[in-house]
Amino acid sequence: MAEITYREAVIQAMSEEMRRDDAVFLIGEDVGPSGGIFKCSEGLFDEFGAARVIDAPISEAGYIGLSVGAAVTGMRPIAELMFGDFSLLTMDQIVNQAAKIRYMTGGQCRVPLTIRTTMGAGRSSAAQHSQSLHALFAHIPGLKVALPSCPRDAKGLLKTAIRDDNPVLVFEGKMMYNDKGPVPEEEYTIPFGVAEVKRAGDDCTIIAVSSMVGLALEAAQTLSREDEISVEVVDPRTLVPLDEETLVESVRKTGYALIVDEASLRYGVTGELAALVTEAAFDYLDAPVKRIGAANVPIPFSPTLEGAAIPHSETIVDAVRALRGKIRR
Amino acid sequence: MAEITYREAVIQAMSEEMRRDDAVFLIGEDVGPSGGIFKCSEGLFDEFGAARVIDAPISEAGYIGLSVGAAVTGMRPIAELMFGDFSLLTMDQIVNQAAKIRYMTGGQCRVPLTIRTTMGAGRSSAAQHSQSLHALFAHIPGLKVALPSCPRDAKGLLKTAIRDDNPVLVFEGKMMYNDKGPVPEEEYTIPFGVAEVKRAGDDCTIIAVSSMVGLALEAAQTLSREDEISVEVVDPRTLVPLDEETLVESVRKTGYALIVDEASLRYGVTGELAALVTEAAFDYLDAPVKRIGAANVPIPFSPTLEGAAIPHSETIVDAVRALRGKIRR
Amino acid sequence: MAKKVTARRAKPVAKKKVTAALPEGASKRKTKPPRAKTAARRSGKAPRAKTAAKSNGLDADMLWSMYRKMVQIRKFEEHVWDVYIRGLMPGLAHLYIGEEAVAVGACAALREDDYITSTHRGHGHCLAKGARLDRMMAEIMGKEAGYCRGKGGSMHIADMSLGNLGANGIVGGGFGVATGAALSAKMRGTDQVSLCFFGDGAANQGILLETGNMAAIWNLPVIYVCENNQYGEHTPSDKVTGSERIVDRAEAMGLAGVRVEGADVMEVYEVVAAAVSRARRGDGATFVEMMTYRFRGHHVGDAATYRTAKELKWWMENRDPINLLGERMIKHGIADRSRLERVDEQVEEEVVEAVEFARNAPLPPAEQAREDVYA
Amino acid sequence: MAKKVTARRAKPVAKKKVTAALPEGASKRKTKPPRAKTAARRSGKAPRAKTAAKSNGLDADMLWSMYRKMVQIRKFEEHVWDVYIRGLMPGLAHLYIGEEAVAVGACAALREDDYITSTHRGHGHCLAKGARLDRMMAEIMGKEAGYCRGKGGSMHIADMSLGNLGANGIVGGGFGVATGAALSAKMRGTDQVSLCFFGDGAANQGILLETGNMAAIWNLPVIYVCENNQYGEHTPSDKVTGSERIVDRAEAMGLAGVRVEGADVMEVYEVVAAAVSRARRGDGATFVEMMTYRFRGHHVGDAATYRTAKELKWWMENRDPINLLGERMIKHGIADRSRLERVDEQVEEEVVEAVEFARNAPLPPAEQAREDVYA
Ligand SMILES: Cc1ncc(C[n+]2csc(CCOP(=O)(O)OP(=O)(O)O)c2C)c(N)n1
Ligand SMILES: Cc1ncc(C[n+]2csc(CCOP(=O)(O)OP(=O)(O)O)c2C)c(N)n1
Ligand SMILES: [Mg+2]
Ligand SMILES: [Mg+2]
């Protein structure tokens, strides 16, 4: 397997799907000749031209709206929202239109729309360029939500999203774009609704998404080395659909669970995941499920403050230690 | 105490606060001479005039944006979004602007902005006029979220919202506007972050919000009568800030908990509440916390379908029976 | 039911002097309404009816077809009202009565494979684009036989097989879908066009600027049809609209713009047909502001106390699109009163049949609530 | 630091023929840029400088003050660049170099208690509205002594005590706040005005239509200042803007509109001053499109390969606002080169001091992350 970056994986997924299917096109701000602010469309304009790699005006609601219209009439748009924060300008289009048009019309259409956007803090980009907003979309019936945590998943999940006949939001972890990882040379996709055990273990389950998976794996190493705690790291990969079974199985096995997400903790996805696994594995749990997320604050600019607001691998290590230290009566 | 409708309670709250403080004004679509589509501003235009009861163009993002600007410069806007579904057009203003401007500027301003909107299905209004979207806002640091479940709370919580120096979303249950209930004659407010035990009981806690409180009380009667199960119904009243203590206390007492919300279940607020009380009352729980919400579908139009998509008092009765039937090893 | 009127079948109608926007049937003395500025004015850039109106004879078939369709919409809506009053309909509906010429004239200029997007006040658009009375009425009553299997109701009727991409409960919700369908047509290399109906109120939604601008820069085959009925819910349009003419916004975005007397179905047809050929030729988007008026309240049950009886009366007497066309057909010897009345009676029967069909149709079983969420 | 320039202190500047928008210093032959349409043109409705430019002598104090402020911005930005290169600054910054005349001319027409909203490219606006160099630089470096206690950084600097309601990371994010501040001023019965800076890219955000329309219908005291620097990130404005003139959109919403040569600080001042008095008088909102150009990349680190060296050179040679004003001051005998150089040196020192202050200032302690969320 070749080692490529998360960014390259994203580009490969799009270019392969655009070659495969003329109906696929990319629209977004500066995705054209300049290759995107995050350089995630580099080369696409040269290969596919201005008709299929479209520089949009700074009109997020508008071009997501256009993408919905294009999707229900035979095209398969990939719409890029540079920062996840900008998705807030497009909520009406995504939630009131894209997610509902099929249902409201009694199944008369399909909406093969992929929205690529980013999540994650850590770049000192402050409150309007650092949010992780996947929970908002996971809550909306009619949408699917994928959160790739490594280059292989970035490529495989994005290809699946593009081929899916429903609106899919793919949240790319912007701190991972330069991360390298093995990616199969041959054509592949990764099905939605299939979690992956990223590391097997016996003493505690960590359910993590996006860049939190990397932190969890780091923490698992530390815990194995320093505490002889064997951690299992499970990545749901898609929040909708959700592979409950794999999550629950792992928790039943280990008896302990920690859920890690980078979004602000309150009313985020960790609550749902905790509630689900608690209900299904109640009799196997030796302690209540623990959760880690960002502090309930807008993301601050200064590194000292930003660092204090988001999870780190040490936060995870500490939480697992606390969890395992707390034996149930 | 006088018996007034939920609608009248809302009107009283606004008119009292507008009399009390010249900085308070109301802006929204058709709130003026016509008194609003839900008749929730009837009489205000006559009393306070066009300068303080402002008919806005159909520009939701725009007038919420104006309200933010007015709020940081000395006014105390009440902005009405007729249907909660329309809040999706204003997410950038609420989440990127209103919720963050104080924080981003290091505390240089206050944002005394109240956004009144509606939630709830049951009127055959279909997918774009029936959503209950409070979870989206409860997830965002910097916002407060109130969900009055009766006329008394509608008045008391709205008055508190108007006096609060932070952006507050008040979700009014549109199916309750005609419901009557006792409301104190004298001036009062209801503090945020204080849950209310709407009915005391010993065998099972139901945590419910908005119109689900009424269903839970109905269910509690049935359960008392038919099953001799004594149910305690707790209404958090505000999701942010949240009165964890009262919720946890009740669950510790009864050992069983059911959480009921009208929004679609997946990644909604019930997950967070379940996770919170489970963690804090783990050793007191005789069964895993159960949750009820709407089906994970857009709200359908036809009564048979709509009825199948949302919770009813029978759904609650059944859930409590199942919960109490399942005794923990 | 009347056959679908498409541009392919359409024979040329009389080429009217385009600045004389007043319908012939309206007396010149009575034409100034108590409020609102209805005078039609054209921008220099406005497209002219070309292909569709090249002769100056009136096409009788087409006029009859448009007349019949307008009557169909009128009677359909009257029955929706009736069905509402009788408690046979869940929820609400927004009636199109008074505005029939806009939908009928505009859709007459479209092919079956062209797209439209519609609004909360959408029954007229749907029927004009060829929808069946029975399945429409069934949808409005929440029946499984309805266009959306009972999932959409009055505000979400769609018939994708006829290019009707659906009504929308979000005011301005059609801008994105319609403009995207135009982008799609262009990318797929078809010569389909897309037509977006929306109201004067919707013209204050920012997405108009966003999508209109994209239509301009990418030269998309889309026609924006603003139904300026001078109210958004209870609020008069001029209280909430900064510019005197909404169509000016189009030109400022780089679109061609034109304002039209919306009660004159031929004028509507002619202008939209010109815009359609322009779009089909690849010459880009047009924005048409139609001056119109709703004869009923905002929705069934709204007493419309926010406007004067005098104003309403003026419009009903001077701008009833069905009367105007009927009178003109009589004047030109194409129709006589008894034939017009026969059409009315036939259509009435059809609509009554549709209501009966819908009444007797079964409600969808509860388990269908979980279907159609994902493809 | 230079004293704040306010309209109260402002003496009249020479009343130029308003259609002759070219700065005196620019040779007439060199004035056509390789791309973009900079010719200033006025709409009929445009406000004229009245109160502020009633004599025809140049006010030397004011010119010096504006010159100094522009140099301050230029040097501040150069040091931001330097600080970025040296790794002293977290995140990114968008430099205002080349556009100084817009912020300085516009803010010179404002009172201290007037409001502004700023953008991601906001350092110039902040300094022009009177912000301190040291606290700005401290904010940019993420220090506790910064305007926002390190919570905002380059993109969110605000100084509410001087009416600066803050920069915004959302393109178009200022429209709502600025227009709302104008509504608030009107409701509170003050004669404050509100000025909204935004880019050509931001003019494609739909909220422009929404807020501009409300400013028009409610006659709000707001001035929209569009900084048309002809690019949004890497994309040329004319590729994504349907109309030739952005200001046309304003008129279509019912606002007064005017386009201005943004490199001429006096022209900018004059036009904005006129708009400000118009707003203060209660005569409503104005939209000013400033033709300008950024001399650096979109943000620090952007090599700006999407535009030609020739284009950049033209602008730097013909439209450097600091050169233009300096030359004019020399020509009118207000300045000589050595005095201008002395100002440069003084300002350089001030900025270096500010950088030192910021470098030595402490980072905020971690626990402050949880402060300032709620009031
Ligand atoms: C985004 C949004 N805002 C508000 C409403 C409520 N609403 C329904 S119809 C309507 C008036 C629309 O006016 P207009 O666009 O002129 O259409 P008309 O009803 O006159 O045909 C309003 C405000 C809505 N459905 N969607
Ligand atoms: C809503 C939103 N969309 C996109 C961006 C990313 N972005 C930052 S600056 C910029 C270009 C803005 O162009 P313009 O308004 O012309 O301002 P300029 O940078 O030229 O001063 C873009 C697209 C953003 N910050 N916010
Ligand atoms: Mg209208
Ligand atoms: Mg720009």
Short mmCIF file of N, CA and C in Angstrom, two decimals, chain C residues 47-157:
data_model
loop_
_atom_site.label_atom_id
_atom_site.label_comp_id
_atom_site.label_asym_id
_atom_site.label_seq_id
_atom_site.Cartn_x
_atom_site.Cartn_y
_atom_site.Cartn_z
N PRO C 47 -36.21 40.67 -22.84
CA PRO C 47 -36.35 39.88 -24.07
C PRO C 47 -37.68 40.20 -24.73
N ARG C 48 -37.72 40.06 -26.01
CA ARG C 48 -38.96 40.27 -26.73
C ARG C 48 -39.49 38.93 -27.22
N ALA C 49 -40.79 38.80 -27.20
CA ALA C 49 -41.37 37.58 -27.74
C ALA C 49 -40.96 37.48 -29.21
N LYS C 50 -40.32 36.39 -29.57
CA LYS C 50 -39.92 36.26 -30.97
C LYS C 50 -40.54 35.01 -31.59
N THR C 51 -39.92 33.89 -31.29
CA THR C 51 -40.36 32.66 -31.93
C THR C 51 -41.84 32.39 -31.72
N ALA C 52 -42.32 32.70 -30.53
CA ALA C 52 -43.66 32.24 -30.18
C ALA C 52 -44.75 33.16 -30.74
N ALA C 53 -44.40 34.36 -31.03
CA ALA C 53 -45.45 35.29 -31.43
C ALA C 53 -45.12 35.93 -32.77
N LYS C 54 -44.90 35.08 -33.74
CA LYS C 54 -44.44 35.68 -35.00
C LYS C 54 -45.57 36.07 -35.95
N SER C 55 -46.75 35.51 -35.78
CA SER C 55 -47.86 35.98 -36.61
C SER C 55 -48.73 36.90 -35.78
N ASN C 56 -49.75 37.46 -36.37
CA ASN C 56 -50.62 38.27 -35.54
C ASN C 56 -52.07 37.76 -35.48
N GLY C 57 -52.29 36.52 -35.79
CA GLY C 57 -53.60 35.93 -35.57
C GLY C 57 -53.64 35.32 -34.19
N LEU C 58 -54.80 35.23 -33.60
CA LEU C 58 -54.92 34.57 -32.30
C LEU C 58 -55.11 33.08 -32.55
N ASP C 59 -54.37 32.28 -31.75
CA ASP C 59 -54.51 30.84 -31.87
C ASP C 59 -55.65 30.38 -30.98
N ALA C 60 -56.75 30.02 -31.58
CA ALA C 60 -57.96 29.71 -30.82
C ALA C 60 -57.76 28.52 -29.89
N ASP C 61 -57.12 27.48 -30.41
CA ASP C 61 -56.89 26.29 -29.57
C ASP C 61 -56.16 26.65 -28.29
N MET C 62 -55.14 27.43 -28.51
CA MET C 62 -54.33 27.77 -27.36
C MET C 62 -55.11 28.62 -26.36
N LEU C 63 -55.88 29.55 -26.86
CA LEU C 63 -56.67 30.38 -25.95
C LEU C 63 -57.68 29.54 -25.19
N TRP C 64 -58.31 28.65 -25.91
CA TRP C 64 -59.27 27.77 -25.22
C TRP C 64 -58.57 26.94 -24.16
N SER C 65 -57.40 26.48 -24.51
CA SER C 65 -56.66 25.64 -23.59
C SER C 65 -56.27 26.43 -22.34
N MET C 66 -55.84 27.66 -22.55
CA MET C 66 -55.46 28.48 -21.41
C MET C 66 -56.69 28.86 -20.58
N TYR C 67 -57.75 29.15 -21.28
CA TYR C 67 -58.98 29.49 -20.57
C TYR C 67 -59.41 28.34 -19.66
N ARG C 68 -59.43 27.16 -20.27
CA ARG C 68 -59.86 25.97 -19.56
C ARG C 68 -58.97 25.71 -18.33
N LYS C 69 -57.69 25.91 -18.52
CA LYS C 69 -56.75 25.65 -17.42
C LYS C 69 -56.97 26.66 -16.28
N MET C 70 -57.22 27.90 -16.67
CA MET C 70 -57.45 28.89 -15.61
C MET C 70 -58.74 28.58 -14.84
N VAL C 71 -59.75 28.17 -15.56
CA VAL C 71 -61.00 27.80 -14.90
C VAL C 71 -60.77 26.59 -13.98
N GLN C 72 -59.97 25.69 -14.47
CA GLN C 72 -59.66 24.50 -13.67
C GLN C 72 -59.02 24.88 -12.34
N ILE C 73 -58.07 25.78 -12.43
CA ILE C 73 -57.39 26.22 -11.20
C ILE C 73 -58.39 26.92 -10.28
N ARG C 74 -59.17 27.83 -10.84
CA ARG C 74 -60.15 28.57 -10.05
C ARG C 74 -61.08 27.61 -9.32
N LYS C 75 -61.62 26.66 -10.06
CA LYS C 75 -62.61 25.76 -9.45
C LYS C 75 -61.94 24.80 -8.48
N PHE C 76 -60.75 24.38 -8.84
CA PHE C 76 -60.02 23.51 -7.92
C PHE C 76 -59.85 24.22 -6.57
N GLU C 77 -59.43 25.46 -6.64
CA GLU C 77 -59.19 26.20 -5.40
C GLU C 77 -60.49 26.43 -4.64
N GLU C 78 -61.56 26.70 -5.37
CA GLU C 78 -62.84 26.89 -4.68
C GLU C 78 -63.23 25.62 -3.93
N HIS C 79 -62.91 24.49 -4.54
CA HIS C 79 -63.22 23.24 -3.86
C HIS C 79 -62.27 22.96 -2.70
N VAL C 80 -61.04 23.42 -2.83
CA VAL C 80 -60.12 23.27 -1.68
C VAL C 80 -60.71 24.04 -0.50
N TRP C 81 -61.16 25.22 -0.78
CA TRP C 81 -61.81 26.04 0.25
C TRP C 81 -62.97 25.27 0.89
N ASP C 82 -63.77 24.73 0.04
CA ASP C 82 -64.95 24.00 0.49
C ASP C 82 -64.55 22.77 1.32
N VAL C 83 -63.56 22.08 0.84
CA VAL C 83 -63.07 20.90 1.52
C VAL C 83 -62.51 21.27 2.90
N TYR C 84 -61.86 22.42 2.94
CA TYR C 84 -61.33 22.92 4.21
C TYR C 84 -62.47 23.22 5.19
N ILE C 85 -63.47 23.95 4.69
CA ILE C 85 -64.61 24.33 5.53
C ILE C 85 -65.32 23.08 6.06
N ARG C 86 -65.40 22.07 5.19
CA ARG C 86 -66.11 20.85 5.60
C ARG C 86 -65.24 19.96 6.49
N GLY C 87 -64.02 20.40 6.78
CA GLY C 87 -63.17 19.62 7.68
C GLY C 87 -62.61 18.37 7.05
N LEU C 88 -62.53 18.35 5.72
CA LEU C 88 -62.02 17.15 5.05
C LEU C 88 -60.52 17.21 4.81
N MET C 89 -59.94 18.35 5.14
CA MET C 89 -58.55 18.57 4.79
C MET C 89 -57.73 18.85 6.04
N PRO C 90 -56.64 18.14 6.24
CA PRO C 90 -55.77 18.48 7.38
C PRO C 90 -54.95 19.72 7.04
N GLY C 91 -54.55 20.44 8.05
CA GLY C 91 -53.66 21.59 7.83
C GLY C 91 -54.32 22.73 7.10
N LEU C 92 -53.51 23.46 6.36
CA LEU C 92 -53.96 24.67 5.69
C LEU C 92 -53.67 24.62 4.20
N ALA C 93 -54.17 25.61 3.47
CA ALA C 93 -53.80 25.75 2.07
C ALA C 93 -53.85 27.22 1.70
N HIS C 94 -53.01 27.59 0.76
CA HIS C 94 -52.92 28.97 0.26
C HIS C 94 -53.46 28.98 -1.15
N LEU C 95 -54.54 29.72 -1.35
CA LEU C 95 -55.25 29.63 -2.63
C LEU C 95 -54.69 30.59 -3.68
N TYR C 96 -54.79 30.16 -4.91
CA TYR C 96 -54.20 30.87 -6.05
C TYR C 96 -55.23 31.71 -6.80
N ILE C 97 -56.43 31.73 -6.27
CA ILE C 97 -57.52 32.43 -6.97
C ILE C 97 -57.16 33.90 -7.23
N GLY C 98 -57.28 34.31 -8.48
CA GLY C 98 -56.95 35.66 -8.89
C GLY C 98 -55.62 35.74 -9.64
N GLU C 99 -54.79 34.74 -9.43
CA GLU C 99 -53.44 34.78 -10.02
C GLU C 99 -53.28 33.77 -11.16
N GLU C 100 -54.38 33.18 -11.60
CA GLU C 100 -54.31 32.06 -12.53
C GLU C 100 -53.52 32.34 -13.81
N ALA C 101 -53.61 33.58 -14.29
CA ALA C 101 -52.97 33.87 -15.57
C ALA C 101 -51.45 33.71 -15.50
N VAL C 102 -50.90 33.92 -14.31
CA VAL C 102 -49.44 33.83 -14.20
C VAL C 102 -48.97 32.40 -14.44
N ALA C 103 -49.53 31.48 -13.66
CA ALA C 103 -49.11 30.08 -13.81
C ALA C 103 -49.43 29.56 -15.20
N VAL C 104 -50.63 29.87 -15.66
CA VAL C 104 -51.06 29.28 -16.94
C VAL C 104 -50.28 29.88 -18.11
N GLY C 105 -50.14 31.18 -18.12
CA GLY C 105 -49.38 31.81 -19.19
C GLY C 105 -47.92 31.36 -19.18
N ALA C 106 -47.35 31.29 -18.01
CA ALA C 106 -45.93 30.92 -17.92
C ALA C 106 -45.71 29.47 -18.32
N CYS C 107 -46.53 28.58 -17.78
CA CYS C 107 -46.31 27.16 -18.07
C CYS C 107 -46.66 26.82 -19.52
N ALA C 108 -47.55 27.62 -20.12
CA ALA C 108 -47.86 27.39 -21.53
C ALA C 108 -46.63 27.59 -22.40
N ALA C 109 -45.67 28.33 -21.89
CA ALA C 109 -44.45 28.59 -22.66
C ALA C 109 -43.39 27.52 -22.43
N LEU C 110 -43.71 26.55 -21.60
CA LEU C 110 -42.71 25.52 -21.25
C LEU C 110 -42.99 24.21 -21.96
N ARG C 111 -41.95 23.41 -22.13
CA ARG C 111 -42.11 22.04 -22.59
C ARG C 111 -42.35 21.15 -21.38
N GLU C 112 -42.83 19.96 -21.65
CA GLU C 112 -43.09 19.03 -20.55
C GLU C 112 -41.80 18.70 -19.80
N ASP C 113 -40.67 18.67 -20.50
CA ASP C 113 -39.44 18.30 -19.82
C ASP C 113 -38.71 19.51 -19.22
N ASP C 114 -39.30 20.68 -19.31
CA ASP C 114 -38.73 21.83 -18.59
C ASP C 114 -39.11 21.72 -17.11
N TYR C 115 -38.34 22.41 -16.30
CA TYR C 115 -38.57 22.34 -14.86
C TYR C 115 -39.32 23.55 -14.34
N ILE C 116 -40.09 23.33 -13.29
CA ILE C 116 -40.56 24.47 -12.49
C ILE C 116 -40.30 24.16 -11.02
N THR C 117 -40.17 25.23 -10.24
CA THR C 117 -40.30 25.10 -8.80
C THR C 117 -41.46 26.00 -8.38
N SER C 118 -42.16 25.56 -7.36
CA SER C 118 -43.38 26.22 -6.95
C SER C 118 -43.28 26.67 -5.50
N THR C 119 -44.37 27.21 -5.00
CA THR C 119 -44.35 27.84 -3.67
C THR C 119 -45.45 27.26 -2.78
N HIS C 120 -45.55 27.83 -1.59
CA HIS C 120 -46.65 27.47 -0.69
C HIS C 120 -48.01 27.71 -1.37
N ARG C 121 -48.04 28.68 -2.29
CA ARG C 121 -49.29 28.99 -3.02
C ARG C 121 -49.19 28.29 -4.37
N GLY C 122 -49.10 26.97 -4.33
CA GLY C 122 -48.59 26.27 -5.50
C GLY C 122 -49.58 25.50 -6.35
N HIS C 123 -50.84 25.40 -5.93
CA HIS C 123 -51.76 24.54 -6.68
C HIS C 123 -51.86 24.95 -8.14
N GLY C 124 -51.88 26.26 -8.38
CA GLY C 124 -51.99 26.75 -9.75
C GLY C 124 -50.79 26.34 -10.60
N HIS C 125 -49.60 26.45 -10.02
CA HIS C 125 -48.40 26.06 -10.77
C HIS C 125 -48.45 24.59 -11.15
N CYS C 126 -48.86 23.79 -10.20
CA CYS C 126 -48.88 22.35 -10.43
C CYS C 126 -49.85 22.00 -11.55
N LEU C 127 -51.05 22.53 -11.45
CA LEU C 127 -52.05 22.22 -12.47
C LEU C 127 -51.59 22.76 -13.82
N ALA C 128 -51.04 23.95 -13.82
CA ALA C 128 -50.59 24.52 -15.09
C ALA C 128 -49.47 23.69 -15.70
N LYS C 129 -48.68 23.06 -14.86
CA LYS C 129 -47.59 22.21 -15.40
C LYS C 129 -48.10 20.81 -15.71
N GLY C 130 -49.41 20.61 -15.58
CA GLY C 130 -49.97 19.36 -16.08
C GLY C 130 -50.38 18.35 -15.03
N ALA C 131 -50.38 18.74 -13.78
CA ALA C 131 -50.75 17.77 -12.74
C ALA C 131 -52.22 17.38 -12.84
N ARG C 132 -52.51 16.19 -12.35
CA ARG C 132 -53.89 15.68 -12.37
C ARG C 132 -54.67 16.23 -11.19
N LEU C 133 -55.93 16.54 -11.43
CA LEU C 133 -56.79 17.05 -10.36
C LEU C 133 -56.95 16.06 -9.23
N ASP C 134 -57.12 14.80 -9.59
CA ASP C 134 -57.46 13.82 -8.55
C ASP C 134 -56.28 13.55 -7.60
N ARG C 135 -55.08 13.40 -8.18
CA ARG C 135 -53.94 13.13 -7.30
C ARG C 135 -53.57 14.37 -6.50
N MET C 136 -53.80 15.54 -7.06
CA MET C 136 -53.57 16.77 -6.30
C MET C 136 -54.51 16.84 -5.11
N MET C 137 -55.80 16.63 -5.39
CA MET C 137 -56.77 16.74 -4.31
C MET C 137 -56.51 15.65 -3.26
N ALA C 138 -56.13 14.48 -3.73
CA ALA C 138 -55.83 13.40 -2.79
C ALA C 138 -54.66 13.78 -1.88
N GLU C 139 -53.65 14.43 -2.46
CA GLU C 139 -52.50 14.85 -1.64
C GLU C 139 -52.95 15.87 -0.60
N ILE C 140 -53.77 16.81 -1.04
CA ILE C 140 -54.23 17.86 -0.13
C ILE C 140 -55.02 17.26 1.02
N MET C 141 -55.72 16.17 0.74
CA MET C 141 -56.48 15.51 1.82
C MET C 141 -55.63 14.49 2.57
N GLY C 142 -54.36 14.38 2.22
CA GLY C 142 -53.47 13.48 2.97
C GLY C 142 -53.64 12.01 2.63
N LYS C 143 -54.04 11.73 1.40
CA LYS C 143 -54.31 10.36 1.02
C LYS C 143 -53.10 9.70 0.34
N GLU C 144 -53.06 8.40 0.41
CA GLU C 144 -51.95 7.67 -0.19
C GLU C 144 -51.90 7.85 -1.70
N ALA C 145 -53.04 8.06 -2.32
CA ALA C 145 -53.07 8.23 -3.77
C ALA C 145 -52.56 9.60 -4.21
N GLY C 146 -52.25 10.45 -3.26
CA GLY C 146 -51.76 11.79 -3.61
C GLY C 146 -50.38 11.74 -4.23
N TYR C 147 -49.99 12.86 -4.80
CA TYR C 147 -48.71 12.92 -5.49
C TYR C 147 -47.53 12.53 -4.60
N CYS C 148 -47.65 12.83 -3.34
CA CYS C 148 -46.53 12.59 -2.43
C CYS C 148 -46.89 11.50 -1.41
N ARG C 149 -47.85 10.68 -1.78
CA ARG C 149 -48.28 9.59 -0.91
C ARG C 149 -48.79 10.11 0.46
N GLY C 150 -49.23 11.35 0.47
CA GLY C 150 -49.72 11.94 1.71
C GLY C 150 -48.63 12.53 2.59
N LYS C 151 -47.40 12.48 2.13
CA LYS C 151 -46.31 12.97 2.98
C LYS C 151 -46.11 14.48 2.87
N GLY C 152 -46.58 15.06 1.76
CA GLY C 152 -46.28 16.47 1.52
C GLY C 152 -47.43 17.40 1.83
N GLY C 153 -48.61 17.05 1.33
CA GLY C 153 -49.75 17.93 1.51
C GLY C 153 -49.68 19.13 0.58
N SER C 154 -50.61 20.04 0.83
CA SER C 154 -50.77 21.21 -0.03
C SER C 154 -49.47 21.93 -0.36
N MET C 155 -48.58 22.04 0.61
CA MET C 155 -47.39 22.88 0.43
C MET C 155 -46.22 22.20 -0.26
N HIS C 156 -46.39 20.89 -0.58
CA HIS C 156 -45.21 20.19 -1.12
C HIS C 156 -45.52 19.34 -2.33
N ILE C 157 -46.56 19.70 -3.04
CA ILE C 157 -46.92 18.88 -4.19
C ILE C 157 -45.83 18.98 -5.28
#
